[in-house]
């Protein structure tokens, strides 16, 4: 179902009822009791999102924008040299792409907790304040493909019993 061009144009225009993401972020900070470290993490997430898709009015933010952000974060290195930190996301991704396996990528849990989670929290705040009807970031997550636990226990029950009964 596509929306009308007038509605699309209205969602792209900032207003008191459709503030830009950075403005909503500012209001979120004023009203929340974020610890300083969390506030800094949230701010990095907002700044990176804005750098990638722009400081859009919140109604103009789409699931496609959030997926683009998620996909970009999947390409980001987990550790960056100082000089790289000053570069744009697109420049960092290009550098990392050229060097192939030289950089370890951000873990799924990091992307979910430090980038997608804060973005979703801010957009949920925008919903509660009446700026949005739904949160485009709500269900977008990176699936964690890292192994949780070994599929085989290191010792059999008999070996464990033997350890505890031997003297």
GROMACS .gro file of C-alpha atoms in nm:
model
  167
    1UNK     CA    1   0.000   0.000   0.000
    2UNK     CA    2   0.160   0.324  -0.105
    3UNK     CA    3   0.076   0.654   0.053
    4UNK     CA    4  -0.028   0.961  -0.134
    5UNK     CA    5   0.237   1.202  -0.266
    6UNK     CA    6   0.098   1.476  -0.039
    7UNK     CA    7   0.146   1.255   0.268
    8UNK     CA    8   0.498   1.156   0.155
    9UNK     CA    9   0.586   1.522   0.107
   10UNK     CA   10   0.441   1.611   0.448
   11UNK     CA   11   0.650   1.343   0.620
   12UNK     CA   12   0.965   1.488   0.461
   13UNK     CA   13   0.891   1.839   0.592
   14UNK     CA   14   1.000   1.914   0.949
   15UNK     CA   15   0.744   2.079   1.176
   16UNK     CA   16   0.649   2.101   1.542
   17UNK     CA   17   0.462   1.770   1.497
   18UNK     CA   18   0.739   1.616   1.286
   19UNK     CA   19   1.074   1.721   1.432
   20UNK     CA   20   1.407   1.606   1.295
   21UNK     CA   21   1.570   1.306   1.459
   22UNK     CA   22   1.841   1.513   1.628
   23UNK     CA   23   1.575   1.737   1.785
   24UNK     CA   24   1.386   1.433   1.918
   25UNK     CA   25   1.717   1.303   2.051
   26UNK     CA   26   1.765   1.631   2.240
   27UNK     CA   27   1.419   1.605   2.396
   28UNK     CA   28   1.482   1.239   2.483
   29UNK     CA   29   1.801   1.335   2.668
   30UNK     CA   30   1.623   1.614   2.859
   31UNK     CA   31   1.349   1.379   2.978
   32UNK     CA   32   1.545   1.061   3.043
   33UNK     CA   33   1.779   0.966   3.322
   34UNK     CA   34   2.054   0.822   3.103
   35UNK     CA   35   2.389   0.761   3.266
   36UNK     CA   36   2.665   0.966   3.103
   37UNK     CA   37   2.817   0.662   2.930
   38UNK     CA   38   2.478   0.559   2.790
   39UNK     CA   39   2.410   0.913   2.674
   40UNK     CA   40   2.741   0.913   2.487
   41UNK     CA   41   2.667   0.572   2.330
   42UNK     CA   42   2.319   0.688   2.223
   43UNK     CA   43   2.466   1.007   2.078
   44UNK     CA   44   2.717   0.810   1.870
   45UNK     CA   45   2.433   0.594   1.736
   46UNK     CA   46   2.224   0.901   1.646
   47UNK     CA   47   2.518   1.077   1.483
   48UNK     CA   48   2.612   0.773   1.276
   49UNK     CA   49   2.252   0.720   1.166
   50UNK     CA   50   2.223   1.088   1.067
   51UNK     CA   51   2.555   1.075   0.886
   52UNK     CA   52   2.432   0.780   0.682
   53UNK     CA   53   2.068   0.871   0.604
   54UNK     CA   54   2.044   1.237   0.702
   55UNK     CA   55   1.878   1.430   0.984
   56UNK     CA   56   1.531   1.348   0.861
   57UNK     CA   57   1.204   1.445   1.023
   58UNK     CA   58   1.107   1.138   1.227
   59UNK     CA   59   0.805   1.054   1.010
   60UNK     CA   60   1.036   1.034   0.709
   61UNK     CA   61   1.253   0.763   0.869
   62UNK     CA   62   1.170   0.429   0.711
   63UNK     CA   63   1.246   0.064   0.779
   64UNK     CA   64   1.470   0.083   0.470
   65UNK     CA   65   1.672   0.361   0.639
   66UNK     CA   66   1.712   0.146   0.951
   67UNK     CA   67   1.812  -0.158   0.743
   68UNK     CA   68   2.067   0.058   0.559
   69UNK     CA   69   2.208   0.164   0.895
   70UNK     CA   70   2.217  -0.197   1.020
   71UNK     CA   71   2.392  -0.312   0.702
   72UNK     CA   72   2.649  -0.032   0.735
   73UNK     CA   73   2.718  -0.123   1.098
   74UNK     CA   74   2.774  -0.486   0.993
   75UNK     CA   75   3.063  -0.361   0.778
   76UNK     CA   76   3.220  -0.145   1.050
   77UNK     CA   77   3.537  -0.261   1.226
   78UNK     CA   78   3.521  -0.340   1.596
   79UNK     CA   79   3.846  -0.154   1.659
   80UNK     CA   80   3.957   0.149   1.462
   81UNK     CA   81   4.289   0.328   1.455
   82UNK     CA   82   4.255   0.688   1.580
   83UNK     CA   83   4.301   0.834   1.232
   84UNK     CA   84   4.012   0.624   1.098
   85UNK     CA   85   3.769   0.745   1.367
   86UNK     CA   86   3.758   1.091   1.209
   87UNK     CA   87   3.650   0.955   0.869
   88UNK     CA   88   3.294   0.922   0.744
   89UNK     CA   89   3.112   0.591   0.777
   90UNK     CA   90   3.124   0.542   0.400
   91UNK     CA   91   3.498   0.610   0.397
   92UNK     CA   92   3.557   0.370   0.687
   93UNK     CA   93   3.354   0.098   0.515
   94UNK     CA   94   3.547   0.151   0.190
   95UNK     CA   95   3.880   0.125   0.375
   96UNK     CA   96   3.772  -0.186   0.563
   97UNK     CA   97   3.638  -0.338   0.240
   98UNK     CA   98   3.972  -0.288   0.065
   99UNK     CA   99   4.169  -0.449   0.348
  100UNK     CA  100   3.935  -0.749   0.360
  101UNK     CA  101   4.003  -0.967   0.660
  102UNK     CA  102   4.243  -0.719   0.827
  103UNK     CA  103   3.959  -0.584   1.043
  104UNK     CA  104   3.732  -0.773   1.277
  105UNK     CA  105   3.372  -0.652   1.237
  106UNK     CA  106   3.134  -0.532   1.507
  107UNK     CA  107   2.958  -0.819   1.685
  108UNK     CA  108   2.583  -0.865   1.642
  109UNK     CA  109   2.525  -0.792   2.011
  110UNK     CA  110   2.719  -0.464   1.980
  111UNK     CA  111   2.519  -0.353   1.678
  112UNK     CA  112   2.191  -0.446   1.847
  113UNK     CA  113   2.275  -0.289   2.185
  114UNK     CA  114   2.481   0.018   2.090
  115UNK     CA  115   2.334   0.121   1.756
  116UNK     CA  116   1.992  -0.029   1.678
  117UNK     CA  117   1.875  -0.034   2.042
  118UNK     CA  118   1.935   0.337   2.106
  119UNK     CA  119   1.779   0.431   1.772
  120UNK     CA  120   1.472   0.221   1.852
  121UNK     CA  121   1.449   0.372   2.203
  122UNK     CA  122   1.454   0.726   2.063
  123UNK     CA  123   1.193   0.641   1.799
  124UNK     CA  124   0.978   0.474   2.067
  125UNK     CA  125   1.001   0.799   2.261
  126UNK     CA  126   0.886   0.979   1.944
  127UNK     CA  127   0.585   0.744   1.934
  128UNK     CA  128   0.498   0.812   2.299
  129UNK     CA  129   0.518   1.185   2.228
  130UNK     CA  130   0.281   1.149   1.931
  131UNK     CA  131   0.532   1.225   1.655
  132UNK     CA  132   0.515   0.872   1.510
  133UNK     CA  133   0.247   0.607   1.477
  134UNK     CA  134   0.494   0.320   1.471
  135UNK     CA  135   0.864   0.265   1.526
  136UNK     CA  136   1.048   0.173   1.204
  137UNK     CA  137   1.343   0.037   1.406
  138UNK     CA  138   1.140  -0.176   1.645
  139UNK     CA  139   1.189  -0.524   1.500
  140UNK     CA  140   1.512  -0.472   1.308
  141UNK     CA  141   1.797  -0.663   1.467
  142UNK     CA  142   2.111  -0.844   1.364
  143UNK     CA  143   2.078  -1.216   1.411
  144UNK     CA  144   2.354  -1.341   1.637
  145UNK     CA  145   2.524  -1.630   1.459
  146UNK     CA  146   2.798  -1.682   1.718
  147UNK     CA  147   2.783  -2.015   1.897
  148UNK     CA  148   2.626  -1.989   2.242
  149UNK     CA  149   2.747  -2.296   2.424
  150UNK     CA  150   2.940  -2.599   2.309
  151UNK     CA  151   2.701  -2.856   2.170
  152UNK     CA  152   2.884  -3.130   2.360
  153UNK     CA  153   2.970  -3.108   2.727
  154UNK     CA  154   3.344  -3.143   2.791
  155UNK     CA  155   3.292  -3.435   3.033
  156UNK     CA  156   3.046  -3.720   3.048
  157UNK     CA  157   2.839  -3.763   3.366
  158UNK     CA  158   3.053  -4.072   3.447
  159UNK     CA  159   3.376  -3.870   3.418
  160UNK     CA  160   3.234  -3.597   3.644
  161UNK     CA  161   3.132  -3.859   3.902
  162UNK     CA  162   3.480  -4.011   3.888
  163UNK     CA  163   3.646  -3.673   3.953
  164UNK     CA  164   3.430  -3.609   4.260
  165UNK     CA  165   3.470  -3.959   4.404
  166UNK     CA  166   3.846  -3.997   4.354
  167UNK     CA  167   4.078  -3.918   4.641
   0.00000   0.00000   0.00000
